[in-house]
Amino acid sequence: MASSPLPPRTKHLALIGNFLPRQCGIATYTTDTYLALQDRFPDIKVDVYAMDDRAEGYDYPPEVTGSIAQEDRLAYLTTARAIEASGAQAVWVQHEYGIFGGTAGEHLLALLDRLTVPVIVTLHTILEDPNDDQRRVMNGLLKRAARVVVMADIGRDILMRVYGADPRMIMMIPHGVPDRPLVDPDTLKSRFGWEGRKVLLTFGLLAPNKGIESVISAMPEVVAANPDALYVVLGATHPNLVAQQGEAYRDRLKALAAEKGVADHVRFIDGFLEHDELLDYLQATDLYVTPYTNPAQITSGTLSYAIGVGKAVVSTPYIHATEILADGHGVIVDFGDVEGFAREISRLLRDDAARTELMRRAYARGRTMIWPRLAEAGLVAIDAIVAAAPRRIRSTKPLTPLKPSIAAVERMSDATGMFQHAILSVPDFRHGYCIDDNVRALMLMTAIDDLDEDVRDKWMTTYAAFVQYAWNPDKKRFRNFMNFDRTWCEDAGSEDSNGRTIWALGVTAKRATLPKHRDWAARLFDETAGIAFELTSPRSQAFAMLGAAAMLSAHPGHERSRVILERFSADLADLLQETRRPEWEWFEIVLAYDNARLPEAMIRAGVALERQELIATGLRTLDWIVGQQTSPEGRFRAVGTDSFGRPYEGPLPFDQQPLEAQATIDACAAAFKATGDPRWVEEANRAYRWYLGQNDLDLPLATAQDGGCFDGLMPGGLNRNQGAESILALQLASCAISALGKAAGTVAGTGRAVA
């Protein structure tokens, strides 16, 4: 066996596909690929992630690192996280429609989206006339893959012509075949009771698209010319077909053989055979037949195996057959041509010399396709993409906090209020306004020291007017979403939006620079804060607690605020007691958004109520969530939205939102105020540096020149839209970090804490 010219660069690889003992061609292919890699490159670590199509899974061998439930999108995201954490340098995917979940298998894209390592994809099917979903998924694969592997030259043509693929990313590697000697079939026939018979064989999972009816229909003429002919149909019925109609298809084929008078010359062997046993059957046959009915079939593992062990082949002209049998390496018969099959099979069974010559030529071609050659070609490609993968150079320069700015806030605002969303940096009027963003903007106006008072007055009044108009006295709730034409989308907003509004009113009552705004906020707080007692979600309660703590600070003895703090701190403490585990010091069994607001609320409640046990609970849970939000490199890693709703599971890294960093900064500021511990100043600064580029992708989210902030950190880069929530998160974080620096005596700045 030839040696590779250089040892591979790649030392650790992840392999995704079906895997034995699952009964299908992709499982056999992936297993053979794994074994070939391990045999040819024993020093490479190969992790296998196998697809599961049934709830009970499969009894996988130890080689399988993990499995992916086909229809569970979360399982794909968890696998992406496992691959990233494993140290794998590249991922090799075996792609076939039907083995991945979601519409047209789109769940696979969610997995690939969350990988930072390069990807190579072997395409087992390439559709020339895809539907819209199939085209979308294939385009997604082509976008995400560094290389795609086709097994026939026509696959390259289809990818370029139908999907517009870059030819430089496409490589052709033939389907792998076993490395077995060329043998005389007669020496093996006794093992199967085939002595004295001329045997033709079709194997693979039984299904109507295999065209077996054509060969059975040709058997009367074949038997007339060759009385000793035997047609063996080897393989279990396809599991999906069994699930739908049992063995009705196999029974119809048997009935056809009886009808044609050749039942004694057609033998069905029902079973999914082990690899070596299957090859033994194949080597014991004289002629291999693939009468498939699908002209577009680009890959046939069974045909490749037949060529690999040196079989004379008669086949229909599907794409793979026309390529692999070209130049006299086999015989082609048209689709459904019963007479053609009868003629060519009869001729080859009679003519030993012609059949032997075809066997010799097929075997010679098969030597170029043996599994070690596939492993070598695959590793050459993987080494190339690993070598070409960009290496991030992490900045070591100190990062200075940004001066708070309302430039981007003004860009996103009009006389009604602040718009929700943007397309890049341009406001998107289609989504109108929401109270969530307008109360955040209201709090920002109270937080910036260095702001022209006329400008502050203008925008505070604008955002306050939006809040005032949002109050629905009939429903005793604040509305949330407003259309661009100033019509409301609902009569009552969510618990979160109502909790945030109470929070903002308390902060404004405490921190607004003008008495008229403080008085307005205090009055509306008193009018509306009773809704807090109907809030049931931990976050909405925490938001109300933050408003109550601010209100109690501004108006000592404010009884309703005190009751809110006492009741909800007790509720959060009860939740913590119910859900905590030795490794899970948290109020809920899942992670979600704005996580750090929960410990912040406990800390601020403890300070306001002068209850040390509440402060201790807040500090303990803040310490835990800070640990969850720390990458292996020690950087802040916002809990990604993919993490939401996973009971007692650690966070997934993407998609990371600016809101999480801001919440952490505010919570750490509360912890520092309560304890004076400088550790919390550093934790706050670490979270703030996330905006400036000290994050998983070394990409700044803040656009310092205009006060903007991108909407999120995605696996492949930035979400470059700049919505209100993101802009306000950055600006409020800048105010908080500046104020914290002043309080700690370490950083000069121009902001005051929102507290």
mmCIF file of N, CA, C and O in Angstrom, residues 565-647:
data_model
loop_
_atom_site.group_PDB
_atom_site.id
_atom_site.type_symbol
_atom_site.label_atom_id
_atom_site.label_comp_id
_atom_site.label_asym_id
_atom_site.label_seq_id
_atom_site.Cartn_x
_atom_site.Cartn_y
_atom_site.Cartn_z
ATOM 1 N N LEU A 565 -40.796 43.987 47.282
ATOM 2 C CA LEU A 565 -39.477 43.412 47.540
ATOM 3 C C LEU A 565 -39.567 42.215 48.483
ATOM 4 O O LEU A 565 -38.911 41.187 48.263
ATOM 5 N N GLU A 566 -40.348 42.328 49.513
ATOM 6 C CA GLU A 566 -40.445 41.234 50.479
ATOM 7 C C GLU A 566 -41.103 40.000 49.853
ATOM 8 O O GLU A 566 -40.637 38.868 50.027
ATOM 9 N N ARG A 567 -42.220 40.222 49.142
ATOM 10 C CA ARG A 567 -42.943 39.080 48.587
ATOM 11 C C ARG A 567 -42.132 38.378 47.506
ATOM 12 O O ARG A 567 -42.003 37.148 47.513
ATOM 13 N N PHE A 568 -41.584 39.129 46.582
ATOM 14 C CA PHE A 568 -40.914 38.491 45.450
ATOM 15 C C PHE A 568 -39.541 37.936 45.826
ATOM 16 O O PHE A 568 -39.092 36.947 45.251
ATOM 17 N N SER A 569 -38.865 38.541 46.783
ATOM 18 C CA SER A 569 -37.595 37.951 47.233
ATOM 19 C C SER A 569 -37.861 36.603 47.899
ATOM 20 O O SER A 569 -37.084 35.654 47.735
ATOM 21 N N ALA A 570 -38.979 36.509 48.620
ATOM 22 C CA ALA A 570 -39.341 35.223 49.225
ATOM 23 C C ALA A 570 -39.684 34.204 48.144
ATOM 24 O O ALA A 570 -39.304 33.024 48.234
ATOM 25 N N ASP A 571 -40.400 34.659 47.108
ATOM 26 C CA ASP A 571 -40.745 33.746 46.015
ATOM 27 C C ASP A 571 -39.491 33.233 45.310
ATOM 28 O O ASP A 571 -39.379 32.032 44.999
ATOM 29 N N LEU A 572 -38.547 34.130 45.037
ATOM 30 C CA LEU A 572 -37.315 33.704 44.369
ATOM 31 C C LEU A 572 -36.509 32.769 45.257
ATOM 32 O O LEU A 572 -35.912 31.799 44.774
ATOM 33 N N ALA A 573 -36.482 33.044 46.547
ATOM 34 C CA ALA A 573 -35.755 32.157 47.461
ATOM 35 C C ALA A 573 -36.392 30.768 47.486
ATOM 36 O O ALA A 573 -35.683 29.749 47.524
ATOM 37 N N ASP A 574 -37.722 30.714 47.441
ATOM 38 C CA ASP A 574 -38.405 29.419 47.401
ATOM 39 C C ASP A 574 -38.079 28.674 46.109
ATOM 40 O O ASP A 574 -37.857 27.451 46.117
ATOM 41 N N LEU A 575 -38.066 29.402 44.988
ATOM 42 C CA LEU A 575 -37.717 28.771 43.715
ATOM 43 C C LEU A 575 -36.312 28.190 43.772
ATOM 44 O O LEU A 575 -36.066 27.072 43.305
ATOM 45 N N LEU A 576 -35.392 28.959 44.327
ATOM 46 C CA LEU A 576 -34.014 28.492 44.422
ATOM 47 C C LEU A 576 -33.928 27.220 45.253
ATOM 48 O O LEU A 576 -33.211 26.273 44.885
ATOM 49 N N GLN A 577 -34.664 27.184 46.334
ATOM 50 C CA GLN A 577 -34.638 26.012 47.192
ATOM 51 C C GLN A 577 -35.182 24.786 46.468
ATOM 52 O O GLN A 577 -34.693 23.659 46.640
ATOM 53 N N GLU A 578 -36.179 24.976 45.600
ATOM 54 C CA GLU A 578 -36.796 23.860 44.881
ATOM 55 C C GLU A 578 -35.920 23.330 43.757
ATOM 56 O O GLU A 578 -35.911 22.123 43.479
ATOM 57 N N THR A 579 -35.210 24.203 43.091
ATOM 58 C CA THR A 579 -34.532 23.806 41.854
ATOM 59 C C THR A 579 -33.045 23.539 42.020
ATOM 60 O O THR A 579 -32.442 22.918 41.145
ATOM 61 N N ARG A 580 -32.453 23.990 43.112
ATOM 62 C CA ARG A 580 -30.996 23.905 43.220
ATOM 63 C C ARG A 580 -30.549 22.449 43.286
ATOM 64 O O ARG A 580 -31.254 21.561 43.759
ATOM 65 N N ARG A 581 -29.374 22.214 42.746
ATOM 66 C CA ARG A 581 -28.681 20.933 42.786
ATOM 67 C C ARG A 581 -27.229 21.235 43.168
ATOM 68 O O ARG A 581 -26.798 22.382 43.125
ATOM 69 N N PRO A 582 -26.456 20.210 43.515
ATOM 70 C CA PRO A 582 -25.061 20.498 43.868
ATOM 71 C C PRO A 582 -24.326 21.288 42.791
ATOM 72 O O PRO A 582 -23.461 22.124 43.092
ATOM 73 N N GLU A 583 -24.673 21.020 41.520
ATOM 74 C CA GLU A 583 -23.983 21.708 40.429
ATOM 75 C C GLU A 583 -24.845 22.808 39.811
ATOM 76 O O GLU A 583 -24.492 23.390 38.801
ATOM 77 N N TRP A 584 -26.008 23.088 40.418
ATOM 78 C CA TRP A 584 -26.985 23.989 39.788
ATOM 79 C C TRP A 584 -27.524 24.962 40.837
ATOM 80 O O TRP A 584 -28.547 24.734 41.467
ATOM 81 N N GLU A 585 -26.855 26.086 41.004
ATOM 82 C CA GLU A 585 -27.218 27.084 42.007
ATOM 83 C C GLU A 585 -28.039 28.172 41.315
ATOM 84 O O GLU A 585 -27.577 29.287 41.078
ATOM 85 N N TRP A 586 -29.290 27.806 40.971
ATOM 86 C CA TRP A 586 -30.063 28.746 40.158
ATOM 87 C C TRP A 586 -31.544 28.650 40.493
ATOM 88 O O TRP A 586 -32.009 27.656 41.036
ATOM 89 N N PHE A 587 -32.271 29.722 40.126
ATOM 90 C CA PHE A 587 -33.681 29.851 40.478
ATOM 91 C C PHE A 587 -34.606 29.012 39.603
ATOM 92 O O PHE A 587 -35.770 28.815 39.957
ATOM 93 N N GLU A 588 -34.143 28.600 38.460
ATOM 94 C CA GLU A 588 -34.948 27.843 37.509
ATOM 95 C C GLU A 588 -34.174 26.611 37.073
ATOM 96 O O GLU A 588 -32.944 26.569 37.185
ATOM 97 N N ILE A 589 -34.878 25.642 36.508
ATOM 98 C CA ILE A 589 -34.185 24.451 36.021
ATOM 99 C C ILE A 589 -33.605 24.671 34.628
ATOM 100 O O ILE A 589 -32.945 23.787 34.096
ATOM 101 N N VAL A 590 -33.870 25.851 34.056
ATOM 102 C CA VAL A 590 -33.339 26.176 32.737
ATOM 103 C C VAL A 590 -32.671 27.540 32.790
ATOM 104 O O VAL A 590 -32.920 28.341 33.697
ATOM 105 N N LEU A 591 -31.835 27.800 31.789
ATOM 106 C CA LEU A 591 -31.304 29.139 31.568
ATOM 107 C C LEU A 591 -32.150 29.823 30.505
ATOM 108 O O LEU A 591 -32.696 29.173 29.612
ATOM 109 N N ALA A 592 -32.235 31.145 30.590
ATOM 110 C CA ALA A 592 -33.033 31.885 29.620
ATOM 111 C C ALA A 592 -32.352 33.220 29.351
ATOM 112 O O ALA A 592 -31.121 33.301 29.287
ATOM 113 N N TYR A 593 -33.121 34.279 29.184
ATOM 114 C CA TYR A 593 -32.602 35.601 28.838
ATOM 115 C C TYR A 593 -32.478 36.448 30.104
ATOM 116 O O TYR A 593 -33.104 36.178 31.134
ATOM 117 N N ASP A 594 -31.701 37.507 30.024
ATOM 118 C CA ASP A 594 -31.583 38.467 31.126
ATOM 119 C C ASP A 594 -31.325 37.763 32.450
ATOM 120 O O ASP A 594 -31.859 38.147 33.497
ATOM 121 N N ASN A 595 -30.494 36.720 32.406
ATOM 122 C CA ASN A 595 -30.344 35.859 33.579
ATOM 123 C C ASN A 595 -29.878 36.605 34.819
ATOM 124 O O ASN A 595 -30.389 36.386 35.917
ATOM 125 N N ALA A 596 -28.912 37.495 34.647
ATOM 126 C CA ALA A 596 -28.308 38.132 35.816
ATOM 127 C C ALA A 596 -29.270 39.073 36.534
ATOM 128 O O ALA A 596 -28.971 39.526 37.647
ATOM 129 N N ARG A 597 -30.423 39.381 35.928
ATOM 130 C CA ARG A 597 -31.390 40.243 36.618
ATOM 131 C C ARG A 597 -31.939 39.572 37.888
ATOM 132 O O ARG A 597 -32.346 40.262 38.825
ATOM 133 N N LEU A 598 -31.962 38.243 37.902
ATOM 134 C CA LEU A 598 -32.495 37.553 39.080
ATOM 135 C C LEU A 598 -31.600 37.749 40.305
ATOM 136 O O LEU A 598 -32.090 38.176 41.362
ATOM 137 N N PRO A 599 -30.293 37.459 40.224
ATOM 138 C CA PRO A 599 -29.465 37.754 41.404
ATOM 139 C C PRO A 599 -29.362 39.247 41.697
ATOM 140 O O PRO A 599 -29.291 39.642 42.871
ATOM 141 N N GLU A 600 -29.376 40.082 40.640
ATOM 142 C CA GLU A 600 -29.345 41.532 40.893
ATOM 143 C C GLU A 600 -30.544 41.957 41.738
ATOM 144 O O GLU A 600 -30.404 42.753 42.682
ATOM 145 N N ALA A 601 -31.716 41.439 41.397
ATOM 146 C CA ALA A 601 -32.914 41.804 42.149
ATOM 147 C C ALA A 601 -32.796 41.381 43.615
ATOM 148 O O ALA A 601 -33.213 42.122 44.522
ATOM 149 N N MET A 602 -32.222 40.195 43.854
ATOM 150 C CA MET A 602 -32.049 39.746 45.235
ATOM 151 C C MET A 602 -31.062 40.633 45.990
ATOM 152 O O MET A 602 -31.284 40.975 47.166
ATOM 153 N N ILE A 603 -29.975 41.023 45.329
ATOM 154 C CA ILE A 603 -28.976 41.878 45.990
ATOM 155 C C ILE A 603 -29.574 43.241 46.316
ATOM 156 O O ILE A 603 -29.448 43.757 47.443
ATOM 157 N N ARG A 604 -30.262 43.838 45.327
ATOM 158 C CA ARG A 604 -30.817 45.175 45.558
ATOM 159 C C ARG A 604 -31.947 45.120 46.580
ATOM 160 O O ARG A 604 -32.121 46.061 47.375
ATOM 161 N N ALA A 605 -32.712 44.028 46.588
ATOM 162 C CA ALA A 605 -33.741 43.883 47.626
ATOM 163 C C ALA A 605 -33.098 43.777 49.004
ATOM 164 O O ALA A 605 -33.574 44.377 49.978
ATOM 165 N N GLY A 606 -32.002 43.012 49.104
ATOM 166 C CA GLY A 606 -31.314 42.872 50.384
ATOM 167 C C GLY A 606 -30.780 44.183 50.902
ATOM 168 O O GLY A 606 -30.861 44.479 52.109
ATOM 169 N N VAL A 607 -30.226 45.004 49.994
ATOM 170 C CA VAL A 607 -29.714 46.319 50.397
ATOM 171 C C VAL A 607 -30.864 47.208 50.850
ATOM 172 O O VAL A 607 -30.800 47.870 51.901
ATOM 173 N N ALA A 608 -31.956 47.234 50.046
ATOM 174 C CA ALA A 608 -33.076 48.119 50.362
ATOM 175 C C ALA A 608 -33.760 47.717 51.663
ATOM 176 O O ALA A 608 -34.188 48.583 52.447
ATOM 177 N N LEU A 609 -33.872 46.411 51.909
ATOM 178 C CA LEU A 609 -34.559 45.918 53.100
ATOM 179 C C LEU A 609 -33.616 45.684 54.273
ATOM 180 O O LEU A 609 -34.059 45.297 55.364
ATOM 181 N N GLU A 610 -32.312 45.869 54.019
ATOM 182 C CA GLU A 610 -31.284 45.638 55.033
ATOM 183 C C GLU A 610 -31.346 44.203 55.550
ATOM 184 O O GLU A 610 -31.334 43.946 56.752
ATOM 185 N N ARG A 611 -31.396 43.277 54.589
ATOM 186 C CA ARG A 611 -31.455 41.846 54.930
ATOM 187 C C ARG A 611 -30.267 41.132 54.281
ATOM 188 O O ARG A 611 -30.219 40.932 53.066
ATOM 189 N N GLN A 612 -29.331 40.762 55.108
ATOM 190 C CA GLN A 612 -28.082 40.207 54.624
ATOM 191 C C GLN A 612 -28.282 38.861 53.924
ATOM 192 O O GLN A 612 -27.560 38.521 52.993
ATOM 193 N N GLU A 613 -29.282 38.082 54.348
ATOM 194 C CA GLU A 613 -29.461 36.763 53.735
ATOM 195 C C GLU A 613 -29.893 36.883 52.274
ATOM 196 O O GLU A 613 -29.558 36.025 51.447
ATOM 197 N N LEU A 614 -30.620 37.943 51.948
ATOM 198 C CA LEU A 614 -30.994 38.160 50.547
ATOM 199 C C LEU A 614 -29.765 38.536 49.724
ATOM 200 O O LEU A 614 -29.596 38.078 48.582
ATOM 201 N N ILE A 615 -28.925 39.387 50.288
ATOM 202 C CA ILE A 615 -27.684 39.751 49.600
ATOM 203 C C ILE A 615 -26.831 38.510 49.374
ATOM 204 O O ILE A 615 -26.285 38.306 48.280
ATOM 205 N N ALA A 616 -26.731 37.667 50.384
ATOM 206 C CA ALA A 616 -25.913 36.449 50.255
ATOM 207 C C ALA A 616 -26.455 35.539 49.155
ATOM 208 O O ALA A 616 -25.693 34.955 48.369
ATOM 209 N N THR A 617 -27.780 35.402 49.089
ATOM 210 C CA THR A 617 -28.374 34.585 48.028
ATOM 211 C C THR A 617 -28.074 35.178 46.660
ATOM 212 O O THR A 617 -27.722 34.453 45.717
ATOM 213 N N GLY A 618 -28.218 36.480 46.550
ATOM 214 C CA GLY A 618 -27.915 37.132 45.279
ATOM 215 C C GLY A 618 -26.468 36.960 44.869
ATOM 216 O O GLY A 618 -26.168 36.694 43.701
ATOM 217 N N LEU A 619 -25.562 37.093 45.812
ATOM 218 C CA LEU A 619 -24.136 36.944 45.500
ATOM 219 C C LEU A 619 -23.809 35.509 45.102
ATOM 220 O O LEU A 619 -23.028 35.266 44.175
ATOM 221 N N ARG A 620 -24.389 34.552 45.790
ATOM 222 C CA ARG A 620 -24.120 33.145 45.493
ATOM 223 C C ARG A 620 -24.612 32.778 44.092
ATOM 224 O O ARG A 620 -23.915 32.102 43.331
ATOM 225 N N THR A 621 -25.806 33.213 43.749
ATOM 226 C CA THR A 621 -26.345 32.894 42.421
ATOM 227 C C THR A 621 -25.664 33.710 41.329
ATOM 228 O O THR A 621 -25.499 33.228 40.206
ATOM 229 N N LEU A 622 -25.254 34.912 41.658
ATOM 230 C CA LEU A 622 -24.499 35.703 40.669
ATOM 231 C C LEU A 622 -23.157 35.041 40.384
ATOM 232 O O LEU A 622 -22.726 34.965 39.221
ATOM 233 N N ASP A 623 -22.517 34.555 41.424
ATOM 234 C CA ASP A 623 -21.247 33.849 41.223
ATOM 235 C C ASP A 623 -21.448 32.647 40.301
ATOM 236 O O ASP A 623 -20.621 32.368 39.426
ATOM 237 N N TRP A 624 -22.563 31.930 40.480
ATOM 238 C CA TRP A 624 -22.825 30.746 39.648
ATOM 239 C C TRP A 624 -23.071 31.134 38.195
ATOM 240 O O TRP A 624 -22.494 30.531 37.286
ATOM 241 N N ILE A 625 -23.904 32.153 37.959
ATOM 242 C CA ILE A 625 -24.219 32.507 36.576
ATOM 243 C C ILE A 625 -23.005 33.129 35.892
ATOM 244 O O ILE A 625 -22.785 32.935 34.686
ATOM 245 N N VAL A 626 -22.180 33.840 36.638
ATOM 246 C CA VAL A 626 -20.941 34.372 36.055
ATOM 247 C C VAL A 626 -20.043 33.220 35.602
ATOM 248 O O VAL A 626 -19.426 33.271 34.533
ATOM 249 N N GLY A 627 -19.988 32.164 36.403
ATOM 250 C CA GLY A 627 -19.207 30.997 35.998
ATOM 251 C C GLY A 627 -19.746 30.360 34.735
ATOM 252 O O GLY A 627 -18.988 29.925 33.859
ATOM 253 N N GLN A 628 -21.075 30.311 34.605
ATOM 254 C CA GLN A 628 -21.675 29.752 33.395
ATOM 255 C C GLN A 628 -21.378 30.617 32.179
ATOM 256 O O GLN A 628 -21.371 30.131 31.042
ATOM 257 N N GLN A 629 -21.158 31.895 32.405
ATOM 258 C CA GLN A 629 -20.939 32.846 31.318
ATOM 259 C C GLN A 629 -19.460 33.113 31.074
ATOM 260 O O GLN A 629 -19.095 34.171 30.564
ATOM 261 N N THR A 630 -18.624 32.150 31.403
ATOM 262 C CA THR A 630 -17.186 32.302 31.215
ATOM 263 C C THR A 630 -16.687 31.242 30.249
ATOM 264 O O THR A 630 -16.931 30.046 30.444
ATOM 265 N N SER A 631 -16.011 31.671 29.205
ATOM 266 C CA SER A 631 -15.476 30.736 28.214
ATOM 267 C C SER A 631 -14.221 30.069 28.763
ATOM 268 O O SER A 631 -13.647 30.529 29.759
ATOM 269 N N PRO A 632 -13.768 28.980 28.136
ATOM 270 C CA PRO A 632 -12.537 28.333 28.612
ATOM 271 C C PRO A 632 -11.335 29.271 28.629
ATOM 272 O O PRO A 632 -10.403 29.076 29.406
ATOM 273 N N GLU A 633 -11.369 30.299 27.763
ATOM 274 C CA GLU A 633 -10.263 31.267 27.729
ATOM 275 C C GLU A 633 -10.419 32.356 28.780
ATOM 276 O O GLU A 633 -9.577 33.243 28.886
ATOM 277 N N GLY A 634 -11.492 32.290 29.556
ATOM 278 C CA GLY A 634 -11.686 33.273 30.609
ATOM 279 C C GLY A 634 -12.416 34.519 30.161
ATOM 280 O O GLY A 634 -12.481 35.505 30.906
ATOM 281 N N ARG A 635 -12.992 34.510 28.986
ATOM 282 C CA ARG A 635 -13.726 35.670 28.488
ATOM 283 C C ARG A 635 -15.214 35.554 28.830
ATOM 284 O O ARG A 635 -15.720 34.457 29.079
ATOM 285 N N PHE A 636 -15.889 36.686 28.786
ATOM 286 C CA PHE A 636 -17.335 36.663 28.963
ATOM 287 C C PHE A 636 -17.966 35.982 27.756
ATOM 288 O O PHE A 636 -17.650 36.286 26.615
ATOM 289 N N ARG A 637 -18.852 35.066 28.025
ATOM 290 C CA ARG A 637 -19.593 34.365 26.971
ATOM 291 C C ARG A 637 -21.076 34.425 27.344
ATOM 292 O O ARG A 637 -21.531 33.710 28.230
ATOM 293 N N ALA A 638 -21.797 35.278 26.665
ATOM 294 C CA ALA A 638 -23.222 35.417 26.946
ATOM 295 C C ALA A 638 -23.928 34.087 26.724
ATOM 296 O O ALA A 638 -23.630 33.361 25.772
ATOM 297 N N VAL A 639 -24.870 33.757 27.601
ATOM 298 C CA VAL A 639 -25.677 32.549 27.421
ATOM 299 C C VAL A 639 -26.443 32.690 26.113
ATOM 300 O O VAL A 639 -27.242 33.602 25.940
ATOM 301 N N GLY A 640 -26.189 31.781 25.172
ATOM 302 C CA GLY A 640 -26.798 31.890 23.855
ATOM 303 C C GLY A 640 -28.268 31.516 23.870
ATOM 304 O O GLY A 640 -28.741 30.748 24.716
ATOM 305 N N THR A 641 -29.019 32.053 22.920
ATOM 306 C CA THR A 641 -30.452 31.749 22.834
ATOM 307 C C THR A 641 -30.697 30.268 22.576
ATOM 308 O O THR A 641 -31.778 29.756 22.891
ATOM 309 N N ASP A 642 -29.726 29.562 22.014
ATOM 310 C CA ASP A 642 -29.879 28.124 21.814
ATOM 311 C C ASP A 642 -29.968 27.372 23.139
ATOM 312 O O ASP A 642 -30.399 26.215 23.177
ATOM 313 N N SER A 643 -29.553 28.039 24.217
ATOM 314 C CA SER A 643 -29.523 27.381 25.524
ATOM 315 C C SER A 643 -30.881 27.326 26.193
ATOM 316 O O SER A 643 -31.087 26.551 27.128
ATOM 317 N N PHE A 644 -31.805 28.152 25.741
ATOM 318 C CA PHE A 644 -33.054 28.324 26.467
ATOM 319 C C PHE A 644 -33.860 27.023 26.492
ATOM 320 O O PHE A 644 -33.945 26.307 25.500
ATOM 321 N N GLY A 645 -34.438 26.750 27.651
ATOM 322 C CA GLY A 645 -35.372 25.637 27.750
ATOM 323 C C GLY A 645 -34.744 24.269 27.877
ATOM 324 O O GLY A 645 -35.410 23.265 27.630
ATOM 325 N N ARG A 646 -33.487 24.158 28.291
ATOM 326 C CA ARG A 646 -32.821 22.862 28.407
ATOM 327 C C ARG A 646 -32.636 22.547 29.891
ATOM 328 O O ARG A 646 -31.719 23.048 30.519
ATOM 329 N N PRO A 647 -33.476 21.710 30.483
ATOM 330 C CA PRO A 647 -33.431 21.477 31.931
ATOM 331 C C PRO A 647 -32.064 21.000 32.415
ATOM 332 O O PRO A 647 -31.501 20.040 31.897
#
